[in-house]
mmCIF file of C-alpha atoms in Angstrom:
data_model
loop_
_atom_site.group_PDB
_atom_site.id
_atom_site.type_symbol
_atom_site.label_atom_id
_atom_site.label_comp_id
_atom_site.label_asym_id
_atom_site.label_seq_id
_atom_site.Cartn_x
_atom_site.Cartn_y
_atom_site.Cartn_z
ATOM 1 C CA MET A 1 -0.044 0.050 0.034
ATOM 2 C CA VAL A 2 1.128 3.656 -0.613
ATOM 3 C CA PRO A 3 2.382 5.182 2.565
ATOM 4 C CA CYS A 4 1.221 8.640 3.589
ATOM 5 C CA CYS A 5 3.968 11.303 3.947
ATOM 6 C CA SER A 6 4.096 11.002 7.727
ATOM 7 C CA LEU A 7 4.026 7.294 7.862
ATOM 8 C CA SER A 8 6.738 6.952 4.950
ATOM 9 C CA LEU A 9 9.287 8.462 7.738
ATOM 10 C CA PHE A 10 8.681 5.431 10.058
ATOM 11 C CA SER A 11 7.107 2.378 7.943
ATOM 12 C CA GLY A 12 9.977 -0.155 7.933
ATOM 13 C CA ASP A 13 12.304 1.844 10.242
ATOM 14 C CA LYS A 14 12.124 0.209 13.806
ATOM 15 C CA VAL A 15 14.733 3.002 15.303
ATOM 16 C CA ALA A 16 12.592 5.891 14.054
ATOM 17 C CA GLN A 17 9.605 4.076 15.383
ATOM 18 C CA TYR A 18 11.353 3.689 18.905
ATOM 19 C CA HIS A 19 12.279 7.774 19.032
ATOM 20 C CA SER A 20 8.856 8.649 18.119
ATOM 21 C CA PHE A 21 6.612 6.037 19.525
ATOM 22 C CA SER A 22 8.529 4.478 22.571
ATOM 23 C CA ASP A 23 6.118 5.585 25.128
ATOM 24 C CA TRP A 24 3.263 3.127 23.422
ATOM 25 C CA MET A 25 5.722 0.287 23.147
ATOM 26 C CA PRO A 26 7.164 -2.413 25.635
ATOM 27 C CA SER A 27 10.106 -1.156 27.329
ATOM 28 C CA THR A 28 12.791 -0.420 24.835
ATOM 29 C CA VAL A 29 16.709 0.666 25.051
ATOM 30 C CA TYR A 30 18.449 2.107 21.752
ATOM 31 C CA SER A 31 22.190 2.645 22.230
ATOM 32 C CA HIS A 32 24.486 3.989 18.994
ATOM 33 C CA GLU A 33 27.654 4.109 21.362
ATOM 34 C CA ILE A 34 29.429 0.907 22.215
ATOM 35 C CA ASP A 35 29.885 2.111 25.826
ATOM 36 C CA GLU A 36 26.540 3.270 26.275
ATOM 37 C CA ALA A 37 25.416 -0.283 24.991
ATOM 38 C CA ARG A 38 27.665 -2.135 27.088
ATOM 39 C CA GLU A 39 26.210 -0.112 30.097
ATOM 40 C CA SER A 40 22.729 -0.929 28.968
ATOM 41 C CA ALA A 41 23.553 -4.636 28.577
ATOM 42 C CA SER A 42 24.854 -4.703 32.333
ATOM 43 C CA ALA A 43 21.554 -2.851 33.538
ATOM 44 C CA ALA A 44 19.273 -5.213 31.419
ATOM 45 C CA GLY A 45 17.020 -7.895 32.794
ATOM 46 C CA TYR A 46 17.359 -11.026 30.444
ATOM 47 C CA PRO A 47 16.286 -12.228 28.450
ATOM 48 C CA VAL A 48 15.458 -9.387 25.750
ATOM 49 C CA VAL A 49 14.517 -9.300 22.273
ATOM 50 C CA SER A 50 16.950 -7.765 19.981
ATOM 51 C CA LYS A 51 15.639 -5.748 16.887
ATOM 52 C CA SER A 52 17.297 -4.549 13.702
ATOM 53 C CA CYS A 53 16.142 -1.491 12.105
ATOM 54 C CA ASN A 54 14.413 -3.155 9.308
ATOM 55 C CA GLY A 55 12.965 -6.565 8.752
ATOM 56 C CA ALA A 56 9.491 -8.014 8.614
ATOM 57 C CA GLY A 57 7.704 -11.189 9.738
ATOM 58 C CA ALA A 58 10.257 -11.454 12.720
ATOM 59 C CA SER A 59 13.378 -11.573 10.452
ATOM 60 C CA ASN A 60 16.285 -9.537 11.980
ATOM 61 C CA VAL A 61 14.632 -10.423 15.248
ATOM 62 C CA ARG A 62 16.871 -12.446 17.876
ATOM 63 C CA TYR A 63 16.558 -13.600 21.436
ATOM 64 C CA ILE A 64 19.397 -12.295 23.766
ATOM 65 C CA ALA A 65 19.483 -14.957 26.574
ATOM 66 C CA ASP A 66 22.088 -13.354 28.799
ATOM 67 C CA LEU A 67 24.695 -10.819 29.497
ATOM 68 C CA ALA A 68 27.453 -13.021 27.555
ATOM 69 C CA ALA A 69 24.975 -13.117 24.569
ATOM 70 C CA ALA A 70 24.439 -9.371 24.628
ATOM 71 C CA HIS A 71 28.234 -8.579 24.744
ATOM 72 C CA LYS A 72 28.791 -10.844 21.762
ATOM 73 C CA GLU A 73 26.142 -8.853 19.736
ATOM 74 C CA ILE A 74 27.630 -5.716 20.816
ATOM 75 C CA ASP A 75 30.969 -6.758 19.575
ATOM 76 C CA LEU A 76 29.446 -7.529 16.232
ATOM 77 C CA VAL A 77 27.403 -4.627 15.374
ATOM 78 C CA PHE A 78 30.139 -2.187 16.707
ATOM 79 C CA SER A 79 32.794 -4.010 14.456
ATOM 80 C CA GLU A 80 34.189 -2.685 11.284
ATOM 81 C CA LYS A 81 31.980 -4.810 9.208
ATOM 82 C CA GLY A 82 28.888 -4.913 11.392
ATOM 83 C CA MET A 83 26.578 -8.022 12.065
ATOM 84 C CA THR A 84 25.096 -9.630 8.888
ATOM 85 C CA CYS A 85 21.384 -10.364 9.455
ATOM 86 C CA TYR A 86 18.601 -11.822 7.444
ATOM 87 C CA ASN A 87 18.579 -11.131 3.645
ATOM 88 C CA GLU A 88 22.151 -9.836 3.945
ATOM 89 C CA ALA A 89 21.091 -6.750 5.624
ATOM 90 C CA ILE A 90 23.917 -5.189 7.810
ATOM 91 C CA GLN A 91 23.343 -3.952 11.465
ATOM 92 C CA GLN A 92 26.169 -1.509 12.417
ATOM 93 C CA GLY A 93 26.471 1.023 14.898
ATOM 94 C CA TYR A 94 23.295 0.443 17.395
ATOM 95 C CA VAL A 95 21.501 -2.118 19.541
ATOM 96 C CA LEU A 96 17.931 -1.982 19.810
ATOM 97 C CA TRP A 97 16.528 -4.115 22.728
ATOM 98 C CA GLN A 98 13.144 -4.746 23.858
ATOM 99 C CA GLU A 99 11.611 -6.382 26.665
ATOM 100 C CA TRP A 100 10.903 -9.954 26.319
ATOM 101 C CA ILE A 101 7.349 -10.881 26.945
ATOM 102 C CA PRO A 102 6.536 -14.520 27.413
ATOM 103 C CA GLY A 103 3.490 -16.382 27.162
ATOM 104 C CA LEU A 104 2.186 -14.443 23.986
ATOM 105 C CA GLU A 105 -0.223 -16.864 21.817
ATOM 106 C CA VAL A 106 -1.439 -14.200 19.420
ATOM 107 C CA ASN A 107 -0.842 -10.547 18.229
ATOM 108 C CA TRP A 108 -3.122 -8.257 16.340
ATOM 109 C CA ARG A 109 -2.834 -6.356 13.331
ATOM 110 C CA VAL A 110 -5.229 -3.208 12.883
ATOM 111 C CA LEU A 111 -5.414 -1.434 9.671
ATOM 112 C CA VAL A 112 -6.614 2.016 10.119
ATOM 113 C CA LEU A 113 -7.502 4.009 6.950
ATOM 114 C CA ASP A 114 -8.305 7.740 7.415
ATOM 115 C CA LYS A 115 -9.244 7.440 10.876
ATOM 116 C CA LYS A 116 -12.420 5.899 9.980
ATOM 117 C CA TRP A 117 -12.514 2.556 8.642
ATOM 118 C CA VAL A 118 -10.430 -0.557 10.174
ATOM 119 C CA ILE A 119 -9.785 -4.077 8.897
ATOM 120 C CA VAL A 120 -8.634 -6.423 11.936
ATOM 121 C CA THR A 121 -6.473 -9.517 11.631
ATOM 122 C CA LYS A 122 -5.668 -11.775 14.480
ATOM 123 C CA ARG A 123 -2.357 -13.790 14.123
ATOM 124 C CA TRP A 124 -1.049 -16.775 16.095
ATOM 125 C CA ASN A 125 2.591 -16.792 16.942
ATOM 126 C CA GLU A 126 4.680 -19.912 16.075
ATOM 127 C CA GLU A 127 4.629 -22.514 19.006
ATOM 128 C CA GLY A 128 8.238 -22.382 20.555
ATOM 129 C CA LYS A 129 9.417 -19.324 19.184
ATOM 130 C CA GLU A 130 10.502 -16.992 22.098
ATOM 131 C CA PHE A 131 9.058 -13.724 20.473
ATOM 132 C CA VAL A 132 6.009 -12.481 18.246
ATOM 133 C CA ASN A 133 6.144 -14.118 14.748
ATOM 134 C CA ASP A 134 4.401 -14.932 11.676
ATOM 135 C CA SER A 135 3.026 -18.542 11.858
ATOM 136 C CA GLY A 136 0.884 -18.083 8.964
ATOM 137 C CA LYS A 137 -2.205 -18.872 10.742
ATOM 138 C CA ILE A 138 -3.997 -15.712 10.490
ATOM 139 C CA GLU A 139 -7.723 -14.876 10.864
ATOM 140 C CA THR A 140 -9.261 -11.544 9.291
ATOM 141 C CA LEU A 141 -12.325 -10.686 11.000
ATOM 142 C CA TRP A 142 -15.891 -10.628 9.596
ATOM 143 C CA GLU A 143 -17.355 -9.402 12.843
ATOM 144 C CA MET A 144 -16.288 -7.114 15.570
ATOM 145 C CA THR A 145 -15.659 -9.129 18.872
ATOM 146 C CA ASP A 146 -15.152 -8.122 22.427
ATOM 147 C CA GLU A 147 -11.581 -9.833 22.268
ATOM 148 C CA ALA A 148 -10.560 -7.515 19.265
ATOM 149 C CA ARG A 149 -12.345 -4.397 20.386
ATOM 150 C CA PRO A 150 -9.780 -3.046 22.743
ATOM 151 C CA PHE A 151 -6.811 -3.567 20.300
ATOM 152 C CA VAL A 152 -8.956 -1.549 17.560
ATOM 153 C CA ASP A 153 -9.457 1.274 20.076
ATOM 154 C CA LYS A 154 -5.918 1.464 20.902
ATOM 155 C CA ALA A 155 -4.845 1.618 17.220
ATOM 156 C CA ILE A 156 -7.387 4.274 16.521
ATOM 157 C CA GLU A 157 -6.139 6.293 19.524
ATOM 158 C CA PHE A 158 -2.597 5.948 18.089
ATOM 159 C CA VAL A 159 -3.362 6.903 14.747
ATOM 160 C CA LYS A 160 -5.231 9.857 15.604
ATOM 161 C CA ALA A 161 -2.425 10.938 18.076
ATOM 162 C CA LYS A 162 0.109 10.722 15.447
ATOM 163 C CA ASP A 163 -2.177 12.123 12.820
ATOM 164 C CA PHE A 164 -1.531 9.328 10.149
ATOM 165 C CA ASP A 165 -3.810 9.184 7.133
ATOM 166 C CA TRP A 166 -3.338 5.394 7.340
ATOM 167 C CA ALA A 167 -1.353 2.854 9.422
ATOM 168 C CA ALA A 168 -1.259 -0.797 9.955
ATOM 169 C CA VAL A 169 -0.639 -1.165 13.675
ATOM 170 C CA ASP A 170 0.933 -4.350 15.367
ATOM 171 C CA LEU A 171 -0.322 -4.633 18.914
ATOM 172 C CA ILE A 172 -0.340 -7.328 21.713
ATOM 173 C CA ARG A 173 -1.794 -7.326 25.407
ATOM 174 C CA HIS A 174 0.920 -7.865 28.145
ATOM 175 C CA PRO A 175 0.134 -10.738 29.917
ATOM 176 C CA ASP A 176 1.248 -9.794 33.468
ATOM 177 C CA GLN A 177 0.268 -5.995 33.276
ATOM 178 C CA GLY A 178 -2.750 -6.068 31.067
ATOM 179 C CA VAL A 179 -1.886 -3.218 28.974
ATOM 180 C CA ILE A 180 -2.319 -3.178 25.190
ATOM 181 C CA LEU A 181 1.159 -2.242 23.499
ATOM 182 C CA ILE A 182 2.428 -1.380 20.040
ATOM 183 C CA LEU A 183 5.155 -3.418 18.516
ATOM 184 C CA GLU A 184 5.560 -1.652 15.446
ATOM 185 C CA ILE A 185 3.516 0.155 12.436
ATOM 186 C CA SER A 186 3.884 -0.428 8.640
ATOM 187 C CA CYS A 187 2.059 0.115 5.493
ATOM 188 C CA GLY A 188 2.114 -3.358 4.601
ATOM 189 C CA TRP A 189 -1.232 -5.266 4.100
ATOM 190 C CA PRO A 190 -1.528 -8.222 1.718
ATOM 191 C CA MET A 191 -4.477 -8.012 -0.706
ATOM 192 C CA TRP A 192 -5.648 -11.426 0.263
ATOM 193 C CA TRP A 193 -6.400 -10.348 3.545
ATOM 194 C CA MET A 194 -8.614 -7.569 2.415
ATOM 195 C CA LYS A 195 -10.584 -10.069 0.447
ATOM 196 C CA GLU A 196 -11.168 -12.624 3.388
ATOM 197 C CA GLY A 197 -12.498 -10.110 5.858
ATOM 198 C CA MET A 198 -14.989 -7.104 6.549
ATOM 199 C CA MET A 199 -14.150 -3.485 6.744
ATOM 200 C CA PHE A 200 -15.439 -1.639 9.864
ATOM 201 C CA GLU A 201 -16.614 1.915 9.881
ATOM 202 C CA VAL A 202 -15.713 3.829 13.028
ATOM 203 C CA GLU A 203 -18.006 6.812 14.184
ATOM 204 C CA GLY A 204 -17.499 8.058 17.765
ATOM 205 C CA GLU A 205 -17.871 4.960 20.062
ATOM 206 C CA GLU A 206 -19.563 3.077 17.639
ATOM 207 C CA ILE A 207 -17.922 0.484 15.215
ATOM 208 C CA ARG A 208 -19.983 -1.271 12.728
ATOM 209 C CA PRO A 209 -19.643 -3.304 9.422
ATOM 210 C CA TYR A 210 -19.116 -1.315 6.582
ATOM 211 C CA GLU A 211 -19.109 -3.872 3.738
ATOM 212 C CA PRO A 212 -16.538 -6.368 2.376
ATOM 213 C CA ALA A 213 -13.025 -4.755 2.024
ATOM 214 C CA ARG A 214 -12.418 -5.456 -1.593
ATOM 215 C CA GLY A 215 -15.432 -3.357 -2.528
ATOM 216 C CA VAL A 216 -14.453 -0.057 -0.766
ATOM 217 C CA LEU A 217 -10.734 -0.276 -0.789
ATOM 218 C CA ARG A 218 -10.414 1.431 -4.120
ATOM 219 C CA HIS A 219 -12.972 4.337 -2.671
ATOM 220 C CA VAL A 220 -10.938 4.612 0.365
ATOM 221 C CA VAL A 221 -7.548 4.747 -1.032
ATOM 222 C CA LYS A 222 -8.885 7.270 -3.682
ATOM 223 C CA GLU A 223 -10.175 9.448 -1.035
ATOM 224 C CA ILE A 224 -7.152 9.524 0.897
ATOM 225 C CA LEU A 225 -4.868 10.350 -2.157
ATOM 226 C CA VAL A 226 -7.382 12.926 -3.296
ATOM 227 C CA LYS A 227 -6.705 14.717 0.082
ATOM 228 C CA SER A 228 -3.062 14.295 -0.291
ATOM 229 C CA PRO A 229 -2.259 14.392 -4.102
ATOM 230 C CA VAL A 230 1.482 14.566 -3.609
ATOM 231 C CA GLU A 231 1.524 11.209 -2.059
ATOM 232 C CA ALA A 232 0.114 9.280 -5.118
ATOM 233 C CA GLY A 233 3.374 8.725 -6.698
ATOM 234 C CA SER A 234 5.243 6.977 -3.754
ATOM 235 C CA GLY A 235 5.152 3.304 -2.879
ATOM 236 C CA SER A 236 3.372 0.549 -5.113
#
C-alpha cells in the first residue's frame, strides 16, 4: 500500500519508531555508542529481544538470553563490518533491545484508514518461538468481537494521536500488566487479507460493519490520495 507522507518516515524503520513511539511500546533501549550499549547490557533484565532497524515477519529479530550473548552482539554490531542479518542486511553502530514478553499466543494487526475505517486480523504466534512472529495462521475478522475491540480502540487512538492518514498497527496485550502495547507500524497489508474479511466503519464510540473490504478499498484509497495528491506517486 502507498504510505502517507508522515507514515513513510517510520514504516520499515524500527529505530525511527522507537524515537517517536517508545511510550506506546514495550520497554525498549536504543544505544548507538559502544560504551553506552555495554552499560545498557549490564543494566538489562534478561532475556531481551534484539531488533534490527529493518525486517518483517520476525526477520532480523533475535533472542538474547543473557549478558554474555548481549556482549557478543555488541562486539559484532560495533565491529568494522557490522553484523550480517537476514537477507544480507547489515546492522552496524547500534543495538535496539526490547523487553521480552513470554506467553504471547496471538498478536493483532489493525489497519486504520483515514481514521474512520478499520480491517482487523488476529495472528497466532508460532509455538516454541521466543518472540512475536508470523506462523502463517491468520484470521481476518468478519465480525467485531469483544476480544478485538480493545486493540481496535488502541490502534485508532494511536493513529489519531500521530495524525496518520493510515497505518497498519501491530499490537499485543502484556499478559502480566494487562496493558495493550504497540510493537511496530507499517504500511503493509496483503491484498488477500482484504478479500477475506470485513471493513468496519468507526463513528464516535460505534464500530459497525461497512461492507467487504474489497468493495470499498479503491474508494477509500482514492479519497485519501485526493486529500494528499503529492503522495500518489510514492510506494507501489
